[in-house]
mmCIF file of C-alpha atoms in Angstrom:
data_model
loop_
_atom_site.group_PDB
_atom_site.id
_atom_site.type_symbol
_atom_site.label_atom_id
_atom_site.label_comp_id
_atom_site.label_asym_id
_atom_site.label_seq_id
_atom_site.Cartn_x
_atom_site.Cartn_y
_atom_site.Cartn_z
ATOM 1 C CA LYS A 1 1.428 16.542 -1.625
ATOM 2 C CA ALA A 2 4.815 18.114 -2.329
ATOM 3 C CA PHE A 3 6.630 15.667 -0.027
ATOM 4 C CA ALA A 4 4.752 12.706 -1.547
ATOM 5 C CA ASP A 5 5.727 13.836 -5.040
ATOM 6 C CA GLU A 6 9.359 14.323 -3.995
ATOM 7 C CA TRP A 7 9.449 10.843 -2.437
ATOM 8 C CA ALA A 8 7.899 9.314 -5.563
ATOM 9 C CA ALA A 9 10.678 10.806 -7.705
ATOM 10 C CA ALA A 10 13.375 9.789 -5.215
ATOM 11 C CA ASN A 11 11.939 6.246 -5.091
ATOM 12 C CA ILE A 12 12.456 5.829 -8.832
ATOM 13 C CA VAL A 13 16.095 6.863 -8.536
ATOM 14 C CA ALA A 14 16.634 4.582 -5.505
ATOM 15 C CA HIS A 15 14.994 1.638 -7.240
ATOM 16 C CA HIS A 16 17.546 1.800 -10.065
ATOM 17 C CA ALA A 17 20.580 2.497 -7.861
ATOM 18 C CA THR A 18 22.744 0.019 -5.984
ATOM 19 C CA GLY A 19 23.617 -0.279 -2.316
ATOM 20 C CA PRO A 20 21.854 -1.360 0.853
ATOM 21 C CA LEU A 21 18.117 -0.751 0.638
ATOM 22 C CA TRP A 22 15.916 0.767 3.338
ATOM 23 C CA ILE A 23 12.177 0.511 2.725
ATOM 24 C CA VAL A 24 9.932 2.806 4.745
ATOM 25 C CA LEU A 25 6.287 1.936 5.397
ATOM 26 C CA GLY A 26 3.702 3.925 7.288
ATOM 27 C CA ASP A 27 1.867 7.199 7.508
ATOM 28 C CA SER A 28 2.532 10.932 7.153
ATOM 29 C CA THR A 29 5.222 11.054 9.837
ATOM 30 C CA SER A 30 7.432 8.956 7.565
ATOM 31 C CA GLN A 31 6.713 11.346 4.699
ATOM 32 C CA GLY A 32 8.265 14.096 6.816
ATOM 33 C CA ILE A 33 5.062 16.058 7.294
ATOM 34 C CA GLY A 34 5.677 18.940 9.698
ATOM 35 C CA ALA A 35 9.351 19.296 8.804
ATOM 36 C CA THR A 36 10.451 22.275 6.762
ATOM 37 C CA THR A 37 11.778 20.011 3.990
ATOM 38 C CA ARG A 38 11.506 16.335 3.109
ATOM 39 C CA GLU A 39 15.171 15.914 4.038
ATOM 40 C CA ALA A 40 14.520 17.376 7.517
ATOM 41 C CA GLY A 41 11.981 14.625 8.263
ATOM 42 C CA TYR A 42 13.248 11.703 10.312
ATOM 43 C CA VAL A 43 13.620 9.499 7.212
ATOM 44 C CA GLY A 44 15.760 12.131 5.495
ATOM 45 C CA VAL A 45 17.899 12.640 8.597
ATOM 46 C CA VAL A 46 18.504 8.898 9.110
ATOM 47 C CA HIS A 47 19.160 8.416 5.403
ATOM 48 C CA GLU A 48 21.861 11.071 5.486
ATOM 49 C CA VAL A 49 23.582 9.309 8.406
ATOM 50 C CA LEU A 50 23.363 5.934 6.630
ATOM 51 C CA ARG A 51 24.791 7.409 3.407
ATOM 52 C CA ARG A 52 27.884 8.535 5.286
ATOM 53 C CA ARG A 53 28.616 4.847 5.991
ATOM 54 C CA ASP A 54 27.650 3.285 2.664
ATOM 55 C CA ALA A 55 25.688 3.985 -0.511
ATOM 56 C CA TRP A 56 22.330 3.442 1.219
ATOM 57 C CA ARG A 57 19.216 4.079 -0.784
ATOM 58 C CA VAL A 58 15.700 4.543 0.552
ATOM 59 C CA ILE A 59 12.353 3.741 -0.977
ATOM 60 C CA ASN A 60 9.642 5.471 0.993
ATOM 61 C CA LEU A 61 6.217 3.876 0.508
ATOM 62 C CA SER A 62 4.570 5.875 3.305
ATOM 63 C CA ARG A 63 1.457 7.940 2.657
ATOM 64 C CA ALA A 64 -0.462 10.572 4.600
ATOM 65 C CA GLY A 65 -3.646 9.302 6.205
ATOM 66 C CA ILE A 66 -2.621 5.638 6.009
ATOM 67 C CA ARG A 67 -4.151 3.229 8.500
ATOM 68 C CA VAL A 68 -2.815 -0.150 9.592
ATOM 69 C CA ALA A 69 -5.202 -1.862 7.150
ATOM 70 C CA ASP A 70 -3.636 0.165 4.312
ATOM 71 C CA VAL A 71 -0.147 -1.019 5.262
ATOM 72 C CA LEU A 72 -1.473 -4.589 5.105
ATOM 73 C CA ALA A 73 -3.376 -4.148 1.845
ATOM 74 C CA ARG A 74 -1.034 -1.847 -0.099
ATOM 75 C CA GLN A 75 2.383 -1.270 1.374
ATOM 76 C CA LEU A 76 3.296 -4.821 2.401
ATOM 77 C CA PRO A 77 2.505 -6.173 -1.088
ATOM 78 C CA GLU A 78 4.683 -3.381 -2.555
ATOM 79 C CA LEU A 79 7.436 -4.359 -0.124
ATOM 80 C CA ALA A 80 7.150 -7.998 -1.201
ATOM 81 C CA GLU A 81 7.400 -7.003 -4.855
ATOM 82 C CA LEU A 82 10.420 -4.760 -4.256
ATOM 83 C CA THR A 83 12.246 -7.430 -2.274
ATOM 84 C CA ASP A 84 11.337 -10.386 -4.468
ATOM 85 C CA GLU A 85 14.890 -10.854 -5.732
ATOM 86 C CA GLU A 86 16.914 -9.195 -2.973
ATOM 87 C CA PRO A 87 15.824 -8.539 0.630
ATOM 88 C CA ALA A 88 15.892 -5.047 2.050
ATOM 89 C CA ALA A 89 18.684 -4.346 4.511
ATOM 90 C CA LEU A 90 16.234 -2.364 6.644
ATOM 91 C CA VAL A 91 12.443 -2.089 6.821
ATOM 92 C CA THR A 92 10.725 0.409 9.125
ATOM 93 C CA CYS A 93 7.091 1.185 9.806
ATOM 94 C CA ILE A 94 5.329 3.837 11.858
ATOM 95 C CA VAL A 95 1.555 3.598 11.630
ATOM 96 C CA GLY A 96 -1.487 3.463 13.860
ATOM 97 C CA ALA A 97 -2.092 7.062 14.897
ATOM 98 C CA GLU A 98 -5.004 7.376 12.486
ATOM 99 C CA ASP A 99 -6.534 4.113 13.770
ATOM 100 C CA VAL A 100 -6.101 5.036 17.433
ATOM 101 C CA ALA A 101 -7.264 8.649 17.076
ATOM 102 C CA ARG A 102 -10.401 7.542 15.253
ATOM 103 C CA SER A 103 -11.002 4.604 17.613
ATOM 104 C CA LEU A 104 -11.250 2.213 14.687
ATOM 105 C CA PRO A 105 -12.554 -1.195 15.723
ATOM 106 C CA GLY A 106 -10.157 -4.074 15.178
ATOM 107 C CA THR A 107 -6.998 -1.987 15.481
ATOM 108 C CA ASP A 108 -5.444 -4.618 17.742
ATOM 109 C CA ILE A 109 -6.145 -7.387 15.216
ATOM 110 C CA ALA A 110 -4.802 -5.287 12.349
ATOM 111 C CA LEU A 111 -1.602 -4.515 14.298
ATOM 112 C CA ARG A 112 -1.107 -8.216 15.053
ATOM 113 C CA SER A 113 -1.619 -9.110 11.380
ATOM 114 C CA MET A 114 0.748 -6.371 10.257
ATOM 115 C CA CYS A 115 3.513 -7.482 12.617
ATOM 116 C CA ALA A 116 3.086 -11.104 11.536
ATOM 117 C CA ALA A 117 3.520 -10.046 7.887
ATOM 118 C CA MET A 118 6.633 -7.917 8.448
ATOM 119 C CA PRO A 119 10.038 -9.319 7.522
ATOM 120 C CA ARG A 120 12.091 -10.523 10.463
ATOM 121 C CA GLY A 121 14.186 -7.706 11.926
ATOM 122 C CA ALA A 122 11.896 -4.891 10.731
ATOM 123 C CA VAL A 123 11.698 -1.875 13.028
ATOM 124 C CA ILE A 124 8.187 -0.967 14.171
ATOM 125 C CA GLY A 125 7.471 2.376 15.828
ATOM 126 C CA THR A 126 5.067 2.761 18.710
ATOM 127 C CA VAL A 127 1.914 4.827 18.250
ATOM 128 C CA PRO A 128 3.020 8.293 19.403
ATOM 129 C CA LEU A 129 -0.247 9.333 21.048
ATOM 130 C CA VAL A 130 -1.435 9.466 24.654
ATOM 131 C CA GLY A 131 -4.418 7.756 26.210
ATOM 132 C CA PRO A 132 -5.849 4.314 26.809
ATOM 133 C CA ALA A 133 -6.273 3.446 23.119
ATOM 134 C CA ALA A 134 -2.648 4.327 22.350
ATOM 135 C CA ASP A 135 -1.502 2.401 25.420
ATOM 136 C CA ALA A 136 -3.471 -0.652 24.256
ATOM 137 C CA ALA A 137 -2.084 -0.416 20.717
ATOM 138 C CA ASN A 138 1.456 -0.079 22.031
ATOM 139 C CA ALA A 139 0.982 -3.069 24.338
ATOM 140 C CA VAL A 140 0.002 -5.116 21.275
ATOM 141 C CA LEU A 141 3.068 -3.870 19.384
ATOM 142 C CA ARG A 142 5.392 -4.682 22.296
ATOM 143 C CA GLU A 143 4.017 -8.225 22.428
ATOM 144 C CA GLU A 144 4.056 -8.809 18.670
ATOM 145 C CA VAL A 145 7.576 -7.542 17.976
ATOM 146 C CA VAL A 146 8.951 -10.136 20.378
ATOM 147 C CA LYS A 147 6.782 -12.883 18.905
ATOM 148 C CA HIS A 148 7.849 -12.157 15.305
ATOM 149 C CA GLY A 149 11.519 -11.220 15.697
ATOM 150 C CA LEU A 150 10.978 -7.519 15.041
ATOM 151 C CA ARG A 151 12.531 -4.481 16.715
ATOM 152 C CA LEU A 152 10.600 -1.748 18.510
ATOM 153 C CA ALA A 153 11.323 1.975 18.284
ATOM 154 C CA ASP A 154 9.642 3.541 21.309
ATOM 155 C CA LEU A 155 8.748 6.977 19.985
ATOM 156 C CA GLY A 156 7.081 8.297 23.113
ATOM 157 C CA ALA A 157 4.038 10.522 22.849
ATOM 158 C CA VAL A 158 3.817 13.649 20.758
ATOM 159 C CA LYS A 159 2.092 16.317 22.765
ATOM 160 C CA SER A 160 0.320 18.796 20.566
ATOM 161 C CA ALA A 161 -2.967 20.654 20.406
ATOM 162 C CA PRO A 162 -5.937 18.296 20.712
ATOM 163 C CA THR A 163 -6.875 17.215 17.208
ATOM 164 C CA ARG A 164 -7.805 13.976 15.506
ATOM 165 C CA GLY A 165 -6.136 11.510 13.185
ATOM 166 C CA ARG A 166 -2.994 12.465 11.359
ATOM 167 C CA GLU A 167 -3.424 16.052 12.516
ATOM 168 C CA ALA A 168 -2.762 14.852 16.082
ATOM 169 C CA ILE A 169 0.927 14.426 15.297
ATOM 170 C CA ARG A 170 2.802 17.427 13.997
ATOM 171 C CA LEU A 171 6.525 17.006 14.244
ATOM 172 C CA GLY A 172 8.752 19.944 13.457
ATOM 173 C CA ASP A 173 12.400 19.687 12.444
ATOM 174 C CA VAL A 174 13.555 19.259 16.057
ATOM 175 C CA ALA A 175 11.092 16.425 16.784
ATOM 176 C CA HIS A 176 11.932 14.671 13.503
ATOM 177 C CA ALA A 177 15.634 14.885 14.434
ATOM 178 C CA ALA A 178 14.827 13.412 17.865
ATOM 179 C CA TRP A 179 12.987 10.494 16.242
ATOM 180 C CA ALA A 180 15.970 9.956 13.935
ATOM 181 C CA ARG A 181 18.158 9.382 17.001
ATOM 182 C CA ILE A 182 15.831 6.615 18.235
#
């Protein structure tokens, strides 16, 4: 909750600032969950690098526990509203771990719909889990990014203690920094 609150406050500041805009969609990994601070999450690390080049601002719409259907129903409409007058310079999305870990039916269809609705050039992360369901989801993503002019960030698999859903991925500061380099 603390990271979500910090992002909400930072989003307000970013919305009223000027400079290239990065909009982040997705689940708890984009919130920075597992890192010691919000800034140590991969979004914070990448944002710091971008700010060294220009006055980049980031609006992070990600939420813990989000599924692909939530990106479609909530985050993509927010993205459309935010970019109504001026397009974002960068859009990224990492989502699907919750869907895959819970074996939600229709995950492939939801991923296809999500990719089709993303702005051209958006960066989509692979589902960072292991197993046949993750492999199938990632195969869909690899196909759809090509079809829709998107870019793929191959995140690899996070190996952690066997758990379910968003608890299956716990990135620490080092892993968040590694994702930032991708």
